[in-house]
Amino acid sequence: MFTCDFKDGVWQKPEITPYAPLTLDPSARVFHYGQAVFEGMKAYKDDNDDVWLFRPKDNLARINKSAERLAMPAFPEDVFMDGLKALINLDKDWVKPGFGNSLYIRPFVIATEPAIAASPAVEYKFLIICSPAQSYYSGDVRVLVAEQFSRSANGGVGYAKAAGNYAAQFYPTNLANQEGFQQIIWTDADKHEYLEEAGTMNVFFRINDTLVTAPTSERILDGITRKSIIQIAQDSGITVDVRPVKVTEIVEASKNGSLKEIFGSGTAAVVSPISAFSHKGELFEIPKQDKRYSDTFKEKLNGIQYNKTEDPYGWRESI
Amino acid sequence: MFTCDFKDGVWQKPEITPYAPLTLDPSARVFHYGQAVFEGMKAYKDDNDDVWLFRPKDNLARINKSAERLAMPAFPEDVFMDGLKALINLDKDWVKPGFGNSLYIRPFVIATEPAIAASPAVEYKFLIICSPAQSYYSGDVRVLVAEQFSRSANGGVGYAKAAGNYAAQFYPTNLANQEGFQQIIWTDADKHEYLEEAGTMNVFFRINDTLVTAPTSERILDGITRKSIIQIAQDSGITVDVRPVKVTEIVEASKNGSLKEIFGSGTAAVVSPISAFSHKGELFEIPKQDKRYSDTFKEKLNGIQYNKTEDPYGWRESI
């Protein structure tokens, strides 16, 4: 694992050491005031056993954006990139080849300073840990449109990958699970009128041949898979409408047959097709498509990620 | 410190051990998904060296309410009360006598299970740690009425003492500090029309001789000091209006001279009088009062807490 401590106002010398438990004072602020941000990324192996990262600097930029919102210090890009590559090189054998296989990489930052006081810490730890990941088939994903609970507020921290945003979703998601839904599509906290994110993923709608997704905002995460899909769709000649998406519009589109697909996007599954959604007790099934946009996007993204195709965007980065 | 682990679906045997660092896997969910809730309470010593707690069961009820919202298991009241009393008895000498002195008590629960997966943990640790606390004079508290940032959303976790709620306040509070304000009065995330909490405290307004405070809600913490003050005020013949408080109303009251006091309430300071607030760039000073409600409430509450006066409510609990 990669670790680097923030102390006396500066990031100290980083280290790569064997994976081992952390020792923290019980008053470490992360336990009490939730100063904790993270990222999710992956390393992919091609047929020549070369290992690749996907837009890693975007992850660093985002963890720093998250950190700023939680009054935590930014981490330097060069130290991150050097440390990340050195770590993945050491762990190279854990990256298995073949579509679906990858090394999941988790950079995160926690407030380590021991002090029971509700103010920003002056000591932090930046870590990167890794774990082999396999492709999995999650089955039909059925989602519930949020009508009571919410994920984030205007002026809040919804756009940050802040630890607290995730714990807040567990209870409502448990309730949805009990009703037979795997995830929640989050709506605005105010009137639950607009569709914003699906579980921990960004969400896309295909209406006829147009791809629609909500704009990023204070409430919505600036997903790296999300923006890659938007780019690929546009370059494939697909019209992409980035605009607020009304629940009523999607209900209407489902009823009149123009709603062809809904899918979540994120690092873990690239895309996660949604087969049905429930709104105010009514269930709307998405008809099966012969040729789904979501499959095409996944194929194209995987092609770049696994070094199977050209990368016109410069997204792939060699270890 | 008091510790108790949750494993295999049940709380295990609790322990009291010397204060010592925690050893946690880097993938412990508290670091990544923010499952962490806490409480703040105090022990007070009277002139006979007897030690008292203040409404401790309310703290346990609230930590369990917070835990439920974050999909964490409830902690049993009898184990909590026995453990708390045993711990305070051991630490008795750290409770210094005299108004203002106390032992600050911090119960908290964290998700310890090692697993990089955004779902509720199955292993937790409940802890109680303590620290001697002194009364402090924080000086004139000037507050900024939030117009851009927000603390919580409808359907969110604002009513819970969830760790993530606090980290989210640091950055906006830093900005307020830079403008010369010690705290923010949070408003609703929707239109910033209603005054809800002051920093990490509940907030009261005295308009003429009426005490006004916002009702508890999904967004507002059910403060133990808050509800004690409401009770004491009512029993002192003061009219208490628990209702949504509009920013415009308080601005108007300040302009026409009917706004006599603003104060925050919480365990740390009991009450924290506010001397001025800023709204949309305009500063409103609160005129000094000869006999402030806030002083009376603090006196009466301290009287009960330090066993100086009768406790008609049964709030005081012997160790």
XYZ file of C-alpha atoms in Angstrom:
638
model
C 0.000 0.000 0.000
C 1.008 3.602 -0.647
C 0.866 6.017 2.283
C 1.765 9.638 2.776
C 1.202 11.724 5.893
C 0.253 15.388 6.039
C 1.893 17.098 9.021
C 3.167 20.580 9.865
C 1.338 21.919 6.833
C 3.053 19.716 4.230
C 2.815 16.235 2.777
C 5.711 14.191 4.146
C 7.814 11.593 2.343
C 5.531 8.941 0.758
C 6.088 5.236 1.358
C 5.134 1.936 -0.205
C 4.881 -0.784 2.433
C 3.221 -4.192 2.767
C -0.534 -4.002 3.344
C -1.000 -3.642 7.097
C -3.503 -2.336 9.655
C -3.596 1.349 10.549
C -3.057 2.499 14.099
C -5.124 5.540 14.974
C -6.000 7.356 18.159
C -9.661 6.822 19.139
C -10.079 10.599 18.873
C -8.794 10.726 15.262
C -11.118 13.176 13.568
C -12.120 10.804 10.786
C -14.080 8.779 13.363
C -15.974 11.803 14.676
C -16.263 14.469 12.004
C -16.103 12.456 8.813
C -13.214 14.106 7.022
C -12.693 11.291 4.520
C -12.692 11.320 0.720
C -11.902 8.594 -1.777
C -11.635 7.566 -5.416
C -12.249 4.375 -7.339
C -10.110 3.472 -10.345
C -8.815 0.390 -12.127
C -5.702 -1.022 -13.793
C -6.193 -3.234 -16.870
C -3.836 -5.779 -18.471
C -3.543 -6.222 -22.234
C -2.511 -9.337 -24.219
C 1.185 -8.384 -23.943
C 0.960 -8.262 -20.152
C 1.266 -4.495 -20.215
C -0.782 -2.682 -17.588
C -2.857 0.440 -18.228
C -4.643 3.080 -16.237
C -7.691 5.051 -17.391
C -7.656 8.855 -16.980
C -5.850 8.616 -13.615
C -5.169 12.341 -13.386
C -8.912 12.953 -13.435
C -9.211 10.849 -10.302
C -6.534 12.880 -8.581
C -8.189 16.130 -9.684
C -11.486 14.911 -8.285
C -10.137 13.681 -4.956
C -8.588 17.123 -4.552
C -11.915 18.775 -5.393
C -13.631 16.533 -2.829
C -10.906 17.313 -0.293
C -11.286 21.058 -0.786
C -15.013 20.863 -0.005
C -14.204 19.012 3.219
C -11.453 21.500 4.172
C -8.702 18.927 3.562
C -5.371 19.627 1.818
C -4.823 18.860 -1.885
C -2.393 16.091 -2.826
C 0.335 16.831 -5.430
C -0.219 15.234 -8.856
C 3.395 14.152 -9.405
C 3.638 12.369 -6.044
C 0.317 10.663 -6.768
C 1.240 9.524 -10.277
C 4.707 8.305 -9.257
C 3.368 6.496 -6.209
C 0.444 4.983 -8.100
C 2.636 3.643 -10.906
C 5.267 2.293 -8.514
C 2.552 0.530 -6.507
C 0.838 -0.992 -9.551
C 4.199 -2.132 -10.886
C 4.822 -3.976 -7.639
C 1.328 -5.468 -7.753
C 1.450 -6.227 -11.492
C 0.855 -9.957 -11.070
C -2.443 -9.222 -9.352
C -3.776 -7.630 -12.530
C -5.306 -10.555 -14.402
C -5.721 -10.312 -18.183
C -9.068 -10.623 -19.960
C -12.158 -8.385 -20.218
C -13.757 -7.939 -16.854
C -10.608 -8.620 -14.884
C -8.795 -5.676 -13.362
C -7.036 -4.396 -10.301
C -9.373 -2.153 -8.352
C -7.481 0.832 -6.942
C -8.727 2.819 -3.975
C -6.995 6.113 -3.190
C -8.374 7.753 -0.032
C -7.575 10.448 2.473
C -8.531 10.457 6.161
C -8.128 12.968 8.993
C -5.793 11.326 11.501
C -5.246 14.135 14.003
C -6.395 13.167 17.491
C -8.674 15.945 18.755
C -12.295 16.069 19.841
C -13.100 19.434 18.292
C -15.459 20.075 15.400
C -12.976 21.865 13.160
C -10.700 20.786 10.303
C -7.800 18.493 11.225
C -4.172 19.520 10.716
C -2.984 15.931 10.154
C -4.074 13.567 7.395
C -3.076 10.330 5.721
C -3.289 9.712 1.968
C -3.412 6.017 1.066
C -3.731 3.834 -2.012
C -4.829 0.235 -1.563
C -5.607 -2.325 -4.275
C -7.612 -5.471 -4.770
C -8.111 -7.786 -7.770
C -11.585 -7.373 -9.253
C -13.632 -9.586 -11.535
C -16.435 -8.821 -13.881
C -19.748 -9.872 -12.432
C -23.235 -10.170 -13.753
C -25.475 -8.364 -11.342
C -28.662 -9.603 -12.967
C -31.590 -7.389 -13.849
C -31.286 -4.121 -12.021
C -34.616 -2.708 -10.936
C -34.607 0.720 -9.379
C -36.880 2.789 -7.197
C -37.283 6.509 -7.875
C -36.714 8.358 -4.582
C -39.794 10.111 -3.275
C -38.936 10.591 0.379
C -35.207 10.244 0.985
C -32.528 12.271 -0.713
C -28.831 12.009 -1.414
C -27.678 15.605 -1.402
C -28.699 19.220 -1.135
C -27.941 22.389 -3.015
C -24.904 23.916 -1.341
C -23.998 20.529 0.100
C -21.326 17.926 -0.647
C -23.143 15.693 -3.157
C -20.588 16.346 -5.887
C -17.735 15.184 -3.649
C -16.717 11.573 -3.140
C -17.095 12.170 0.584
C -17.421 9.096 2.808
C -20.519 10.481 4.543
C -22.473 10.608 1.270
C -22.366 6.833 1.051
C -23.429 5.917 4.587
C -26.431 8.208 4.071
C -27.643 6.023 1.187
C -27.532 2.667 2.971
C -30.764 2.900 4.937
C -32.990 4.069 2.066
C -31.314 1.470 -0.193
C -32.049 -1.268 2.369
C -35.710 -0.263 2.298
C -35.687 -0.364 -1.516
C -34.028 -3.814 -1.413
C -36.842 -5.085 0.788
C -39.304 -4.008 -1.879
C -37.347 -5.888 -4.539
C -35.318 -3.004 -5.972
C -31.522 -3.129 -6.154
C -30.914 0.575 -6.269
C -32.482 3.977 -5.860
C -32.555 6.657 -8.518
C -31.985 9.778 -6.491
C -34.034 12.852 -7.181
C -33.672 16.458 -6.035
C -34.262 16.867 -2.297
C -36.671 19.726 -2.831
C -39.572 18.310 -4.823
C -38.283 14.934 -6.099
C -38.993 16.165 -9.605
C -35.633 15.567 -11.277
C -33.692 12.332 -11.750
C -30.095 12.782 -10.653
C -28.037 9.656 -9.865
C -28.622 5.895 -9.772
C -27.318 4.447 -6.517
C -23.641 5.390 -6.538
C -23.564 5.854 -10.330
C -24.458 8.577 -12.786
C -27.588 7.788 -14.788
C -28.351 7.959 -18.524
C -31.658 7.713 -20.386
C -32.058 6.853 -24.051
C -35.177 8.442 -25.487
C -35.601 7.263 -29.068
C -32.027 7.733 -30.294
C -31.096 10.612 -28.008
C -29.016 10.103 -24.888
C -30.111 12.244 -21.953
C -28.297 12.790 -18.660
C -28.405 15.403 -15.907
C -25.704 18.069 -15.851
C -23.111 17.839 -13.092
C -23.839 20.212 -10.234
C -23.238 20.678 -6.526
C -25.453 17.646 -6.072
C -24.168 15.370 -8.823
C -20.783 13.661 -9.088
C -18.656 14.539 -12.108
C -18.232 10.884 -13.114
C -15.222 9.977 -15.228
C -17.141 7.139 -16.914
C -20.042 9.568 -17.392
C -17.987 12.126 -19.260
C -16.184 9.427 -21.268
C -19.553 8.025 -22.398
C -20.780 11.486 -23.379
C -17.621 11.958 -25.496
C -17.871 8.545 -27.151
C -21.594 8.975 -27.842
C -21.083 12.368 -29.443
C -18.226 11.030 -31.567
C -20.455 8.128 -32.666
C -23.014 10.611 -33.977
C -25.447 10.156 -31.091
C -27.202 13.290 -29.889
C -26.451 13.850 -26.205
C -28.718 16.140 -24.216
C -27.099 17.198 -20.959
C -29.978 18.830 -19.116
C -32.187 18.366 -16.063
C -34.299 15.226 -16.495
C -37.842 15.322 -15.132
C -39.341 12.182 -13.615
C -42.614 12.927 -15.408
C -40.795 13.063 -18.746
C -39.287 9.597 -18.260
C -42.614 8.183 -17.077
C -44.248 9.671 -20.185
C -41.488 8.325 -22.455
C -41.921 4.889 -20.928
C -45.653 5.002 -21.540
C -45.376 6.136 -25.160
C -42.585 3.701 -25.973
C -39.855 6.263 -26.667
C -37.832 5.258 -23.580
C -35.410 2.656 -24.922
C -32.790 2.362 -22.175
C -31.775 3.483 -18.719
C -28.313 2.712 -17.418
C -25.975 3.723 -14.644
C -22.339 4.525 -15.340
C -19.336 4.135 -13.053
C -15.878 2.675 -12.682
C -16.988 -0.637 -11.167
C -19.286 -1.932 -13.943
C -18.678 0.719 -16.661
C -22.404 0.577 -17.440
C -25.180 -1.074 -15.493
C -28.380 -1.482 -17.544
C -31.609 -0.930 -15.646
C -34.548 -3.150 -16.570
C -37.365 -1.445 -14.683
C -38.108 1.500 -12.440
C -40.821 2.176 -9.945
C -42.347 5.575 -9.349
C -45.154 6.279 -6.886
C -46.020 2.599 -6.731
C -46.204 2.132 -10.494
C -43.694 -0.165 -12.199
C -42.285 0.706 -15.601
C -40.451 -2.008 -17.542
C -37.831 -1.102 -20.113
C -38.374 -3.242 -23.232
C -35.382 -5.340 -24.325
C -33.366 -3.779 -27.156
C -31.512 -5.681 -29.854
C -28.611 -3.329 -29.956
C -28.271 -1.357 -26.752
C -26.312 1.868 -26.569
C -25.031 0.767 -23.173
C -23.398 -2.363 -24.671
C -21.743 -0.277 -27.374
C -20.368 2.207 -24.841
C -19.045 -0.553 -22.635
C -17.375 -2.249 -25.598
C -15.759 0.961 -26.771
C -14.593 1.948 -23.307
C -13.267 -1.532 -22.556
C -11.474 -1.483 -25.922
C -9.569 1.605 -24.860
C -9.057 0.454 -21.285
C -7.650 -2.977 -22.243
C -5.538 -1.590 -25.124
C -7.520 -3.484 -27.759
C -8.341 -0.429 -29.840
C -6.925 2.940 -30.675
C -7.297 5.628 -28.024
C -7.983 8.871 -29.888
C -8.556 10.692 -26.601
C -5.306 9.953 -24.805
C -7.269 8.443 -21.903
C -5.142 5.315 -21.569
C -1.993 5.716 -19.555
C 0.801 3.171 -19.418
C 2.262 2.067 -16.096
C -12.106 3.683 27.464
C -15.206 1.565 26.996
C -15.374 -0.625 23.902
C -17.822 -3.169 22.583
C -17.647 -4.975 19.228
C -20.576 -5.916 17.027
C -19.921 -9.237 15.271
C -22.009 -12.142 13.983
C -25.116 -10.029 14.380
C -24.738 -9.304 18.107
C -22.898 -6.955 20.423
C -20.098 -8.896 22.097
C -18.860 -8.633 25.692
C -18.003 -4.993 26.498
C -14.659 -4.023 28.009
C -13.119 -1.140 29.878
C -9.405 -0.833 29.086
C -6.728 1.862 29.304
C -6.990 4.491 26.576
C -5.071 3.123 23.581
C -4.879 3.437 19.796
C -7.278 1.488 17.584
C -5.968 -0.945 15.015
C -8.095 -1.053 11.901
C -7.727 -2.509 8.439
C -7.177 0.213 5.798
C -10.366 -1.034 4.137
C -12.479 -0.589 7.298
C -15.725 0.882 6.025
C -15.652 3.900 8.310
C -12.741 5.262 6.232
C -14.583 4.852 2.932
C -18.323 5.009 3.444
C -18.624 7.138 6.557
C -20.652 4.876 8.815
C -19.874 6.787 12.011
C -22.179 8.375 14.585
C -21.434 9.999 17.906
C -22.776 11.778 20.962
C -21.495 14.505 23.257
C -22.324 14.466 26.961
C -20.822 15.582 30.256
C -20.321 14.448 33.837
C -20.516 17.119 36.574
C -19.178 17.045 40.150
C -21.043 18.594 43.072
C -19.667 19.980 46.376
C -19.791 16.527 47.966
C -17.627 15.070 45.205
C -20.602 13.183 43.844
C -20.705 12.894 40.076
C -23.809 13.419 37.940
C -24.902 12.806 34.396
C -27.538 14.822 32.529
C -30.279 12.939 30.656
C -27.836 10.191 29.565
C -30.556 7.900 28.237
C -31.529 10.602 25.758
C -28.011 10.465 24.346
C -28.255 6.709 23.927
C -31.676 7.043 22.294
C -30.287 9.613 19.887
C -27.134 7.683 18.966
C -29.419 4.755 18.164
C -31.637 7.005 16.034
C -28.548 8.272 14.218
C -27.287 4.717 13.814
C -30.589 3.552 12.338
C -30.447 6.248 9.643
C -26.938 5.082 8.731
C -27.981 1.410 8.694
C -25.981 0.640 11.832
C -27.153 -1.575 14.725
C -28.705 -0.115 17.890
C -26.786 -0.403 21.157
C -28.598 -1.796 24.234
C -29.475 0.785 26.905
C -28.520 -1.349 29.903
C -25.057 -2.161 28.530
C -24.550 1.524 27.746
C -25.650 2.773 31.167
C -23.651 0.158 33.072
C -20.554 0.749 30.963
C -20.863 4.513 31.139
C -21.229 4.551 34.913
C -18.391 2.083 35.443
C -16.126 4.170 33.205
C -16.991 7.484 34.888
C -16.480 5.909 38.292
C -12.973 4.853 37.264
C -12.308 8.338 35.858
C -13.950 10.148 38.779
C -10.826 12.083 39.709
C -10.788 13.657 36.265
C -14.122 15.329 36.950
C -13.133 18.628 38.531
C -15.663 20.440 40.750
C -16.906 23.959 40.066
C -19.211 25.526 37.455
C -17.740 25.185 34.020
C -15.618 22.179 34.857
C -16.782 18.793 33.667
C -15.737 15.546 32.112
C -16.611 15.569 28.429
C -17.876 12.148 27.353
C -17.807 11.007 23.744
C -19.702 7.827 22.864
C -19.266 6.869 19.195
C -19.792 3.978 16.823
C -17.715 3.163 13.752
C -17.939 0.541 11.016
C -14.832 -1.620 11.401
C -15.486 -4.369 8.860
C -12.761 -4.495 6.201
C -14.473 -4.483 2.802
C -14.384 -2.130 -0.164
C -18.070 -2.341 -1.011
C -20.610 0.447 -0.741
C -23.054 -1.336 1.528
C -23.635 -1.470 5.284
C -20.915 -3.120 7.362
C -21.565 -6.212 9.454
C -18.934 -5.333 12.075
C -18.869 -2.249 14.289
C -17.198 -0.889 17.386
C -18.991 1.139 20.065
C -16.634 3.260 22.170
C -16.806 5.768 24.981
C -13.824 8.056 25.545
C -13.551 10.962 27.997
C -11.619 14.154 28.469
C -11.663 16.837 31.192
C -13.312 20.018 29.921
C -13.195 23.573 31.165
C -15.568 26.415 30.757
C -14.298 28.897 28.218
C -15.296 32.348 27.148
C -15.533 32.287 23.399
C -15.923 36.042 23.144
C -18.538 37.748 21.040
C -19.983 35.278 18.588
C -20.867 36.829 15.260
C -22.625 34.637 12.761
C -23.222 34.614 9.041
C -26.613 33.553 7.685
C -26.008 30.889 5.002
C -27.008 31.985 1.526
C -25.074 29.541 -0.629
C -23.964 26.501 1.328
C -26.254 24.210 3.231
C -26.017 21.696 6.033
C -28.711 19.178 5.206
C -31.512 18.267 2.869
C -35.051 17.045 3.269
C -34.877 13.270 3.307
C -31.214 13.451 4.310
C -29.273 12.810 7.522
C -29.243 16.303 9.075
C -31.101 15.144 12.183
C -28.482 12.472 12.876
C -25.203 13.064 14.672
C -23.470 11.525 11.669
C -19.757 12.218 11.264
C -20.184 13.310 7.640
C -22.508 16.166 8.634
C -19.647 17.869 10.438
C -16.913 17.633 7.783
C -19.400 19.188 5.358
C -19.576 22.328 7.522
C -15.837 22.993 7.783
C -15.229 24.614 4.414
C -18.171 27.057 4.539
C -17.268 27.841 8.168
C -13.656 28.561 7.156
C -14.947 31.036 4.570
C -17.158 32.669 7.217
C -14.170 32.857 9.600
C -12.198 34.715 6.960
C -14.953 37.314 6.838
C -14.833 37.713 10.622
C -17.723 35.438 11.616
C -17.253 32.560 14.060
C -20.172 30.481 12.914
C -22.800 30.035 10.260
C -26.522 30.016 10.888
C -27.691 27.319 8.524
C -30.796 27.857 6.472
C -32.899 25.483 4.393
C -31.033 24.191 1.328
C -33.923 25.041 -0.953
C -34.362 28.808 -0.747
C -32.303 29.830 2.321
C -35.476 31.327 3.740
C -35.594 29.641 7.143
C -33.085 29.734 10.006
C -32.346 26.225 11.230
C -29.148 25.674 13.246
C -26.189 27.768 14.414
C -22.939 26.006 13.595
C -23.227 22.700 15.432
C -25.860 24.033 17.853
C -29.609 24.563 17.834
C -30.582 28.220 17.664
C -33.058 30.317 19.650
C -34.399 33.820 19.038
C -35.981 36.045 21.649
C -38.483 38.408 20.089
C -39.766 40.760 22.760
C -40.448 38.247 25.533
C -41.220 35.284 23.325
C -38.682 32.555 22.668
C -38.721 31.239 19.104
C -36.946 28.182 17.729
C -37.345 25.947 14.692
C -39.098 22.604 15.139
C -36.929 19.504 14.917
C -37.169 17.819 11.543
C -35.229 15.576 9.205
C -32.829 18.484 8.845
C -32.544 19.630 12.451
C -30.922 17.836 15.373
C -33.162 17.031 18.329
C -30.844 18.753 20.802
C -31.031 17.671 24.445
C -30.044 21.156 25.631
C -32.617 22.567 23.184
C -35.500 20.584 24.596
C -34.367 21.208 28.186
C -34.360 24.962 27.539
C -37.833 24.799 25.999
C -39.096 22.989 29.104
C -37.435 25.399 31.541
C -38.642 28.420 29.589
C -42.229 27.187 29.540
C -42.111 26.420 33.268
C -40.761 29.920 33.899
C -43.820 31.386 32.200
C -42.028 32.310 28.996
C -43.983 31.800 25.782
C -42.103 29.415 23.511
C -42.985 29.360 19.831
C -41.657 26.242 18.141
C -42.187 27.007 14.478
C -40.263 27.681 11.276
C -38.302 30.931 11.639
C -38.001 33.112 8.537
C -34.801 35.056 7.945
C -36.872 38.067 6.889
C -38.772 37.963 10.175
C -35.563 38.121 12.224
C -34.148 40.887 10.028
C -37.403 42.817 10.525
C -37.361 42.184 14.293
C -33.784 43.414 14.456
C -34.715 46.576 12.587
C -37.751 47.364 14.726
C -35.975 46.583 17.991
C -38.062 43.574 19.002
C -35.166 41.126 18.550
C -33.623 40.938 22.016
C -31.397 37.850 21.859
C -30.071 35.108 19.641
C -28.258 32.156 21.165
C -27.086 28.705 20.251
C -27.691 25.750 22.560
C -25.633 22.616 22.959
C -23.826 20.372 25.414
C -20.435 22.093 25.127
C -21.380 25.635 26.166
C -25.027 25.117 27.280
C -25.850 28.451 25.619
C -23.711 30.572 23.330
C -25.026 34.150 22.977
C -24.723 35.649 19.516
C -23.877 39.350 19.331
C -24.450 40.005 15.631
C -25.533 38.334 12.430
C -24.891 39.148 8.824
C -27.403 38.585 6.062
C -26.813 39.452 2.412
C -23.928 41.713 3.321
C -25.851 43.645 5.979
C -24.754 43.406 9.612
C -27.312 43.334 12.403
C -26.120 43.921 15.967
C -28.044 42.510 18.905
C -28.304 45.184 21.623
C -26.936 44.198 25.034
C -29.624 43.122 27.498
C -29.519 43.625 31.239
C -31.112 40.320 32.034
C -30.672 37.853 29.242
C -32.860 34.789 28.917
C -29.784 32.844 27.861
C -28.022 33.576 31.176
C -31.094 32.469 33.122
C -31.353 29.224 31.164
C -27.672 28.482 31.631
C -27.928 29.163 35.358
C -30.959 26.949 35.773
C -29.517 24.137 33.698
C -26.146 24.323 35.456
C -27.991 24.307 38.798
C -29.553 20.976 37.920
C -26.423 19.581 36.285
C -24.123 20.398 39.246
C -26.687 19.318 41.851
C -27.049 22.834 43.268
C -30.815 22.994 42.893
C -33.817 20.740 42.871
C -34.362 18.714 39.708
C -38.129 18.585 39.196
C -37.654 16.852 35.838
C -35.573 13.856 36.879
C -32.874 14.866 34.382
C -29.946 14.447 36.757
C -28.667 10.925 37.128
C -26.228 9.775 39.787
C -23.153 7.752 38.845
